[in-house]
Amino acid sequence: MRLVLLGPPGAGKGTQAQALAALWGIPQIASGDLLRAAVREDSELGREAAGYMECGHLVPDELVLKLIAERLQKKDARGGFILDGFPRNVMQAERLAVGLERVGLKLDKVVAVMLPDEEVVKRISGRRTCEDCAAMYHVVFEPPAKAGVCDKCGGELYQRADDAEETVRERIKVYEAATRPLLDHYGRLGLLAKVDGVGRTDEVEKRILAALDGLAIPSQAGAGVGLARS
Ligand code: AP5
């Protein structure tokens, strides 16, 4: 399975990607997580990306493409992957398609998880993430057993720096301008399924599985995917 999860900030892409990755035994590849790791490591790329992320803007394509290409080359991605947060604009989508095509592969499906703006703000303002294992919680909808502590590994839960309400509103604007056009792009390619993101996480997961309609079988191993310019 080579799947892309699209949707506005806070739609539940990461939550659903984690669940599906566990179900299918293929990796979740989240551009936001890769970028946050680069920022934490204080790498050159991380230092360049940090300013864009803090104000809710997209990080320049070449930086993101470099990170995603490196991640897609890893062995565990050869049997399939779930892309979460990438691609974010048509240019990234085209580079992904070319990279896959070069090794004789293509995406199986693109699922857009749809959520109204006000719900986005509610979800994001309550999000807490484990510092150690990246498990996700919500202070109201998915609270941990003990406040501030991860149920899975005991790690400390933190609130993302770009989850302040003003930054979230900017991220929504950026989604509308840069990412929403991907719905038409993938619609034209016959790859898109839209799924209602309102409801419990297990309900949304069922909708995604129904939208995949029998496709949910991990793909056979393929070659590593490069995203270098053609
Ligand atoms: P990124 O990390 O990708 O953030 P995002 O797309 O804004 O999405 P989120 O991670 O905020 O939300 P999500 O949809 O994964 O929801 P989640 O499952 O966490 O990007 C961050 C930044 O990095 C960008 O602004 C940009 O600067 C940069 N960047 C990343 N990728 C890039 C790219 N390709 N190109 C350029 N720049 C890039 O859920 C949210 C909360 O809701 C959680 O608390 C969760 O527990 C809860 N929740 C989830 N589902 C439900 C449900 N059904 N019911 C109730 N609560 C729920």
mmCIF file of C-alpha atoms and ligand atoms in Angstrom:
data_model
loop_
_atom_site.group_PDB
_atom_site.id
_atom_site.type_symbol
_atom_site.label_atom_id
_atom_site.label_comp_id
_atom_site.label_asym_id
_atom_site.label_seq_id
_atom_site.Cartn_x
_atom_site.Cartn_y
_atom_site.Cartn_z
ATOM 1 C CA MET A 1 0.000 0.000 0.000
ATOM 2 C CA ARG A 2 1.333 3.428 -0.982
ATOM 3 C CA LEU A 3 -1.043 5.890 0.546
ATOM 4 C CA VAL A 4 -1.115 9.674 0.967
ATOM 5 C CA LEU A 5 -3.191 11.218 3.759
ATOM 6 C CA LEU A 6 -4.231 14.800 3.021
ATOM 7 C CA GLY A 7 -6.236 17.226 5.095
ATOM 8 C CA PRO A 8 -6.101 20.476 7.038
ATOM 9 C CA PRO A 9 -3.977 20.841 10.179
ATOM 10 C CA GLY A 10 -5.458 18.812 13.028
ATOM 11 C CA ALA A 11 -7.726 16.760 10.754
ATOM 12 C CA GLY A 12 -6.338 13.571 12.293
ATOM 13 C CA LYS A 13 -3.808 12.599 9.587
ATOM 14 C CA GLY A 14 -1.142 11.652 12.130
ATOM 15 C CA THR A 15 -3.592 9.773 14.364
ATOM 16 C CA GLN A 16 -4.961 7.780 11.440
ATOM 17 C CA ALA A 17 -1.532 7.220 9.876
ATOM 18 C CA GLN A 18 -0.236 5.742 13.147
ATOM 19 C CA ALA A 19 -3.220 3.377 13.381
ATOM 20 C CA LEU A 20 -2.979 2.242 9.744
ATOM 21 C CA ALA A 21 0.796 1.829 9.934
ATOM 22 C CA ALA A 22 0.351 -0.483 12.938
ATOM 23 C CA LEU A 23 -2.440 -2.377 11.143
ATOM 24 C CA TRP A 24 -0.454 -2.965 7.955
ATOM 25 C CA GLY A 25 3.109 -3.109 9.292
ATOM 26 C CA ILE A 26 4.348 -0.337 6.991
ATOM 27 C CA PRO A 27 5.897 2.969 8.078
ATOM 28 C CA GLN A 28 4.120 6.274 8.628
ATOM 29 C CA ILE A 29 6.262 8.932 6.971
ATOM 30 C CA ALA A 30 5.275 12.308 8.395
ATOM 31 C CA SER A 31 7.034 15.343 6.929
ATOM 32 C CA GLY A 32 6.196 17.402 10.043
ATOM 33 C CA ASP A 33 7.788 14.788 12.343
ATOM 34 C CA LEU A 34 10.905 14.614 10.151
ATOM 35 C CA LEU A 35 11.189 18.412 10.186
ATOM 36 C CA ARG A 36 10.660 18.636 13.963
ATOM 37 C CA ALA A 37 13.378 15.980 14.456
ATOM 38 C CA ALA A 38 15.752 18.037 12.268
ATOM 39 C CA VAL A 39 14.961 21.136 14.368
ATOM 40 C CA ARG A 40 15.603 19.210 17.624
ATOM 41 C CA GLU A 41 18.909 17.883 16.248
ATOM 42 C CA ASP A 42 19.819 21.461 15.316
ATOM 43 C CA SER A 43 20.974 20.317 11.874
ATOM 44 C CA GLU A 44 21.559 22.913 9.145
ATOM 45 C CA LEU A 45 18.288 21.878 7.498
ATOM 46 C CA GLY A 46 16.475 22.071 10.844
ATOM 47 C CA ARG A 47 17.790 25.584 11.517
ATOM 48 C CA GLU A 48 16.616 26.685 8.073
ATOM 49 C CA ALA A 49 13.175 25.099 8.500
ATOM 50 C CA ALA A 50 12.456 26.321 12.038
ATOM 51 C CA GLY A 51 11.468 29.914 11.173
ATOM 52 C CA TYR A 52 8.937 28.815 8.577
ATOM 53 C CA MET A 53 7.389 26.259 10.930
ATOM 54 C CA GLU A 54 7.122 28.672 13.855
ATOM 55 C CA CYS A 55 4.936 31.046 11.846
ATOM 56 C CA GLY A 56 2.882 28.301 10.185
ATOM 57 C CA HIS A 57 4.310 28.674 6.688
ATOM 58 C CA LEU A 58 5.467 25.880 4.411
ATOM 59 C CA VAL A 59 9.137 24.995 4.538
ATOM 60 C CA PRO A 60 10.810 25.425 1.094
ATOM 61 C CA ASP A 61 10.149 22.463 -1.182
ATOM 62 C CA GLU A 62 13.795 21.477 -1.703
ATOM 63 C CA LEU A 63 14.383 21.032 2.046
ATOM 64 C CA VAL A 64 11.284 18.876 2.482
ATOM 65 C CA LEU A 65 11.985 16.856 -0.655
ATOM 66 C CA LYS A 66 15.485 16.092 0.622
ATOM 67 C CA LEU A 67 14.150 14.763 3.932
ATOM 68 C CA ILE A 68 11.370 12.722 2.331
ATOM 69 C CA ALA A 69 13.707 11.267 -0.310
ATOM 70 C CA GLU A 70 16.129 10.111 2.390
ATOM 71 C CA ARG A 71 13.287 8.539 4.357
ATOM 72 C CA LEU A 72 11.766 6.793 1.320
ATOM 73 C CA GLN A 73 15.149 5.230 0.538
ATOM 74 C CA LYS A 74 15.138 3.331 3.841
ATOM 75 C CA LYS A 75 14.536 -0.379 3.610
ATOM 76 C CA ASP A 76 11.326 -0.393 5.669
ATOM 77 C CA ALA A 77 9.593 1.818 3.059
ATOM 78 C CA ARG A 78 10.144 -0.625 0.212
ATOM 79 C CA GLY A 79 7.030 -2.650 1.002
ATOM 80 C CA GLY A 80 4.807 0.434 1.107
ATOM 81 C CA PHE A 81 4.275 3.563 3.211
ATOM 82 C CA ILE A 82 1.757 6.056 4.484
ATOM 83 C CA LEU A 83 2.698 9.643 3.700
ATOM 84 C CA ASP A 84 1.306 12.093 6.251
ATOM 85 C CA GLY A 85 1.707 15.824 5.543
ATOM 86 C CA PHE A 86 3.533 15.262 2.245
ATOM 87 C CA PRO A 87 2.936 16.278 -0.506
ATOM 88 C CA ARG A 88 1.738 19.717 0.538
ATOM 89 C CA ASN A 89 1.492 21.382 -2.870
ATOM 90 C CA VAL A 90 1.269 20.396 -6.529
ATOM 91 C CA MET A 91 5.021 20.739 -7.081
ATOM 92 C CA GLN A 92 5.767 18.238 -4.280
ATOM 93 C CA ALA A 93 3.092 15.898 -5.677
ATOM 94 C CA GLU A 94 4.657 16.008 -9.126
ATOM 95 C CA ARG A 95 8.149 15.298 -7.776
ATOM 96 C CA LEU A 96 6.758 12.357 -5.814
ATOM 97 C CA ALA A 97 5.008 10.940 -8.884
ATOM 98 C CA VAL A 98 8.190 11.223 -10.976
ATOM 99 C CA GLY A 99 10.289 9.606 -8.226
ATOM 100 C CA LEU A 100 7.872 6.677 -7.966
ATOM 101 C CA GLU A 101 7.553 6.296 -11.727
ATOM 102 C CA ARG A 102 11.332 6.023 -12.111
ATOM 103 C CA VAL A 103 11.270 2.817 -10.067
ATOM 104 C CA GLY A 104 8.083 1.511 -11.694
ATOM 105 C CA LEU A 105 5.765 2.419 -8.814
ATOM 106 C CA LYS A 106 2.748 4.658 -8.266
ATOM 107 C CA LEU A 107 0.503 5.738 -5.445
ATOM 108 C CA ASP A 108 -2.402 3.399 -4.689
ATOM 109 C CA LYS A 109 -4.680 6.043 -3.194
ATOM 110 C CA VAL A 110 -4.912 9.528 -1.708
ATOM 111 C CA VAL A 111 -7.341 9.948 1.178
ATOM 112 C CA ALA A 112 -8.348 13.465 2.221
ATOM 113 C CA VAL A 113 -9.606 13.679 5.804
ATOM 114 C CA MET A 114 -12.004 16.647 5.856
ATOM 115 C CA LEU A 115 -12.673 18.748 8.984
ATOM 116 C CA PRO A 116 -14.302 22.196 9.462
ATOM 117 C CA ASP A 117 -12.019 25.031 10.647
ATOM 118 C CA GLU A 118 -13.575 25.431 14.109
ATOM 119 C CA GLU A 119 -13.111 21.712 14.792
ATOM 120 C CA VAL A 120 -9.492 22.063 13.642
ATOM 121 C CA VAL A 121 -8.821 24.751 16.247
ATOM 122 C CA LYS A 122 -10.480 22.679 19.021
ATOM 123 C CA ARG A 123 -8.485 19.583 18.152
ATOM 124 C CA ILE A 124 -5.152 21.326 17.849
ATOM 125 C CA SER A 125 -5.458 23.399 20.994
ATOM 126 C CA GLY A 126 -5.909 20.198 23.045
ATOM 127 C CA ARG A 127 -3.252 18.095 21.322
ATOM 128 C CA ARG A 128 -0.406 16.670 23.395
ATOM 129 C CA THR A 129 2.400 14.540 21.928
ATOM 130 C CA CYS A 130 4.841 12.176 23.624
ATOM 131 C CA GLU A 131 8.400 13.443 23.521
ATOM 132 C CA ASP A 132 9.785 9.894 23.356
ATOM 133 C CA CYS A 133 7.456 7.778 21.176
ATOM 134 C CA ALA A 134 5.375 10.495 19.372
ATOM 135 C CA ALA A 135 2.068 8.939 20.552
ATOM 136 C CA MET A 136 -0.741 11.494 20.275
ATOM 137 C CA TYR A 137 -3.340 12.528 22.849
ATOM 138 C CA HIS A 138 -6.019 15.157 23.246
ATOM 139 C CA VAL A 139 -6.760 16.633 26.662
ATOM 140 C CA VAL A 140 -10.529 16.202 26.101
ATOM 141 C CA PHE A 141 -11.057 13.671 23.273
ATOM 142 C CA GLU A 142 -8.185 11.208 23.893
ATOM 143 C CA PRO A 143 -6.760 12.010 27.348
ATOM 144 C CA PRO A 144 -3.858 10.004 28.782
ATOM 145 C CA ALA A 145 -4.566 8.055 32.008
ATOM 146 C CA LYS A 146 -2.259 10.458 33.907
ATOM 147 C CA ALA A 147 -2.091 14.097 32.788
ATOM 148 C CA GLY A 148 1.179 14.923 31.008
ATOM 149 C CA VAL A 149 2.419 11.295 30.880
ATOM 150 C CA CYS A 150 2.348 8.934 27.881
ATOM 151 C CA ASP A 151 0.273 5.761 28.486
ATOM 152 C CA LYS A 152 2.474 3.779 26.107
ATOM 153 C CA CYS A 153 6.014 4.565 27.269
ATOM 154 C CA GLY A 154 5.771 6.892 30.294
ATOM 155 C CA GLY A 155 7.378 9.747 28.322
ATOM 156 C CA GLU A 156 6.547 13.393 28.933
ATOM 157 C CA LEU A 157 3.751 14.957 26.851
ATOM 158 C CA TYR A 158 4.355 18.351 25.251
ATOM 159 C CA GLN A 159 2.380 20.924 23.277
ATOM 160 C CA ARG A 160 3.768 21.831 19.846
ATOM 161 C CA ALA A 161 5.179 25.347 19.458
ATOM 162 C CA ASP A 162 3.101 25.955 16.289
ATOM 163 C CA ASP A 163 -0.181 25.003 17.987
ATOM 164 C CA ALA A 164 -0.941 28.502 19.332
ATOM 165 C CA GLU A 165 -4.348 29.631 18.000
ATOM 166 C CA GLU A 166 -2.971 32.485 15.850
ATOM 167 C CA THR A 167 -0.444 30.149 14.185
ATOM 168 C CA VAL A 168 -3.131 27.509 13.647
ATOM 169 C CA ARG A 169 -5.272 30.084 11.799
ATOM 170 C CA GLU A 170 -2.250 30.897 9.603
ATOM 171 C CA ARG A 171 -1.716 27.158 8.950
ATOM 172 C CA ILE A 172 -5.354 26.869 7.862
ATOM 173 C CA LYS A 173 -4.835 29.769 5.397
ATOM 174 C CA VAL A 174 -1.701 28.102 4.032
ATOM 175 C CA TYR A 175 -3.611 24.824 3.669
ATOM 176 C CA GLU A 176 -6.361 26.562 1.681
ATOM 177 C CA ALA A 177 -3.910 28.329 -0.639
ATOM 178 C CA ALA A 178 -1.244 25.674 -1.204
ATOM 179 C CA THR A 179 -2.587 22.261 -0.242
ATOM 180 C CA ARG A 180 -6.305 22.266 -1.059
ATOM 181 C CA PRO A 181 -5.524 22.438 -4.824
ATOM 182 C CA LEU A 182 -4.101 18.932 -4.394
ATOM 183 C CA LEU A 183 -7.670 17.648 -4.004
ATOM 184 C CA ASP A 184 -8.396 18.654 -7.614
ATOM 185 C CA HIS A 185 -4.995 17.422 -8.745
ATOM 186 C CA TYR A 186 -5.478 13.922 -7.302
ATOM 187 C CA GLY A 187 -9.183 13.969 -8.240
ATOM 188 C CA ARG A 188 -8.205 14.426 -11.881
ATOM 189 C CA LEU A 189 -5.804 11.497 -11.571
ATOM 190 C CA GLY A 190 -8.620 9.316 -10.183
ATOM 191 C CA LEU A 191 -6.708 8.687 -6.944
ATOM 192 C CA LEU A 192 -8.716 10.757 -4.450
ATOM 193 C CA ALA A 193 -11.205 9.630 -1.814
ATOM 194 C CA LYS A 194 -12.664 12.201 0.603
ATOM 195 C CA VAL A 195 -13.495 11.035 4.117
ATOM 196 C CA ASP A 196 -15.415 12.909 6.829
ATOM 197 C CA GLY A 197 -12.991 13.506 9.742
ATOM 198 C CA VAL A 198 -15.723 14.364 12.266
ATOM 199 C CA GLY A 199 -16.386 11.620 14.812
ATOM 200 C CA ARG A 200 -14.400 9.215 16.985
ATOM 201 C CA THR A 201 -10.991 8.087 15.732
ATOM 202 C CA ASP A 202 -12.191 4.489 15.220
ATOM 203 C CA GLU A 203 -15.147 5.753 13.171
ATOM 204 C CA VAL A 204 -12.839 7.801 10.945
ATOM 205 C CA GLU A 205 -10.507 4.808 10.563
ATOM 206 C CA LYS A 206 -13.430 2.642 9.413
ATOM 207 C CA ARG A 207 -14.363 5.285 6.827
ATOM 208 C CA ILE A 208 -10.801 5.322 5.508
ATOM 209 C CA LEU A 209 -10.701 1.538 5.233
ATOM 210 C CA ALA A 210 -14.059 1.591 3.432
ATOM 211 C CA ALA A 211 -12.730 4.243 1.030
ATOM 212 C CA LEU A 212 -9.749 2.008 0.263
ATOM 213 C CA ASP A 213 -12.228 -0.711 -0.655
ATOM 214 C CA GLY A 214 -10.069 -3.813 -0.674
ATOM 215 C CA LEU A 215 -6.835 -2.005 -1.533
ATOM 216 C CA ALA A 216 -5.457 -2.350 1.993
ATOM 217 C CA ILE A 217 -2.861 -4.994 1.288
ATOM 218 C CA PRO A 218 0.786 -4.050 1.834
ATOM 219 C CA SER A 219 2.514 -3.770 -1.557
ATOM 220 C CA GLN A 220 5.283 -6.098 -2.613
ATOM 221 C CA ALA A 221 8.802 -4.878 -1.996
ATOM 222 C CA GLY A 222 10.074 -2.401 -4.585
ATOM 223 C CA ALA A 223 13.209 -0.381 -5.138
ATOM 224 C CA GLY A 224 13.982 2.757 -3.097
ATOM 225 C CA VAL A 225 12.343 5.951 -4.325
ATOM 226 C CA GLY A 226 14.455 9.000 -5.190
ATOM 227 C CA LEU A 227 13.017 12.499 -5.628
ATOM 228 C CA ALA A 228 15.902 14.151 -7.441
ATOM 229 C CA ARG A 229 15.006 16.589 -10.220
ATOM 230 C CA SER A 230 14.326 14.947 -13.582
HETATM 231 P P1 AP5 B 1 2.550 18.928 10.237
HETATM 232 O O1 AP5 B 1 3.204 18.338 11.399
HETATM 233 O O2 AP5 B 1 2.368 18.108 9.012
HETATM 234 O O3 AP5 B 1 1.173 19.547 10.723
HETATM 235 P P2 AP5 B 1 -0.272 19.635 10.058
HETATM 236 O O4 AP5 B 1 -0.456 19.168 8.661
HETATM 237 O O5 AP5 B 1 -0.631 21.051 10.297
HETATM 238 O O6 AP5 B 1 -1.055 18.573 10.777
HETATM 239 P P3 AP5 B 1 -1.081 18.270 12.279
HETATM 240 O O7 AP5 B 1 0.093 17.416 12.643
HETATM 241 O O8 AP5 B 1 -1.248 19.547 13.051
HETATM 242 O O9 AP5 B 1 -2.465 17.496 12.425
HETATM 243 P P4 AP5 B 1 -2.937 16.048 12.014
HETATM 244 O O10 AP5 B 1 -3.870 16.149 10.852
HETATM 245 O O11 AP5 B 1 -1.793 15.094 11.911
HETATM 246 O O12 AP5 B 1 -3.847 15.731 13.293
HETATM 247 P P5 AP5 B 1 -3.508 14.829 14.572
HETATM 248 O O13 AP5 B 1 -3.661 13.393 14.216
HETATM 249 O O14 AP5 B 1 -2.244 15.292 15.198
HETATM 250 O O15 AP5 B 1 3.335 20.234 9.750
HETATM 251 C C1 AP5 B 1 3.828 21.179 10.670
HETATM 252 C C2 AP5 B 1 4.636 22.222 9.907
HETATM 253 O O16 AP5 B 1 5.769 21.599 9.252
HETATM 254 C C3 AP5 B 1 3.893 22.936 8.773
HETATM 255 O O17 AP5 B 1 3.146 24.038 9.240
HETATM 256 C C4 AP5 B 1 5.057 23.347 7.850
HETATM 257 O O18 AP5 B 1 5.715 24.454 8.369
HETATM 258 C C5 AP5 B 1 5.999 22.151 7.960
HETATM 259 N N1 AP5 B 1 5.742 21.119 6.943
HETATM 260 C C6 AP5 B 1 5.311 19.844 7.174
HETATM 261 N N2 AP5 B 1 5.214 19.160 6.032
HETATM 262 C C7 AP5 B 1 5.577 20.017 5.042
HETATM 263 C C8 AP5 B 1 5.662 19.883 3.629
HETATM 264 N N3 AP5 B 1 5.354 18.731 2.996
HETATM 265 N N4 AP5 B 1 6.073 20.949 2.917
HETATM 266 C C9 AP5 B 1 6.393 22.114 3.534
HETATM 267 N N5 AP5 B 1 6.325 22.311 4.871
HETATM 268 C C10 AP5 B 1 5.923 21.252 5.619
HETATM 269 O O19 AP5 B 1 -4.752 15.218 15.510
HETATM 270 C C11 AP5 B 1 -4.833 16.490 16.131
HETATM 271 C C12 AP5 B 1 -5.429 16.323 17.551
HETATM 272 O O20 AP5 B 1 -6.764 15.842 17.445
HETATM 273 C C13 AP5 B 1 -4.681 15.303 18.442
HETATM 274 O O21 AP5 B 1 -4.709 15.754 19.763
HETATM 275 C C14 AP5 B 1 -5.511 14.019 18.312
HETATM 276 O O22 AP5 B 1 -5.415 13.218 19.491
HETATM 277 C C15 AP5 B 1 -6.921 14.585 18.134
HETATM 278 N N6 AP5 B 1 -7.759 13.761 17.269
HETATM 279 C C16 AP5 B 1 -7.404 13.129 16.119
HETATM 280 N N7 AP5 B 1 -8.463 12.496 15.584
HETATM 281 C C17 AP5 B 1 -9.516 12.755 16.395
HETATM 282 C C18 AP5 B 1 -10.902 12.392 16.374
HETATM 283 N N8 AP5 B 1 -11.419 11.648 15.392
HETATM 284 N N9 AP5 B 1 -11.698 12.836 17.386
HETATM 285 C C19 AP5 B 1 -11.191 13.607 18.392
HETATM 286 N N10 AP5 B 1 -9.895 13.967 18.467
HETATM 287 C C20 AP5 B 1 -9.068 13.561 17.484
#
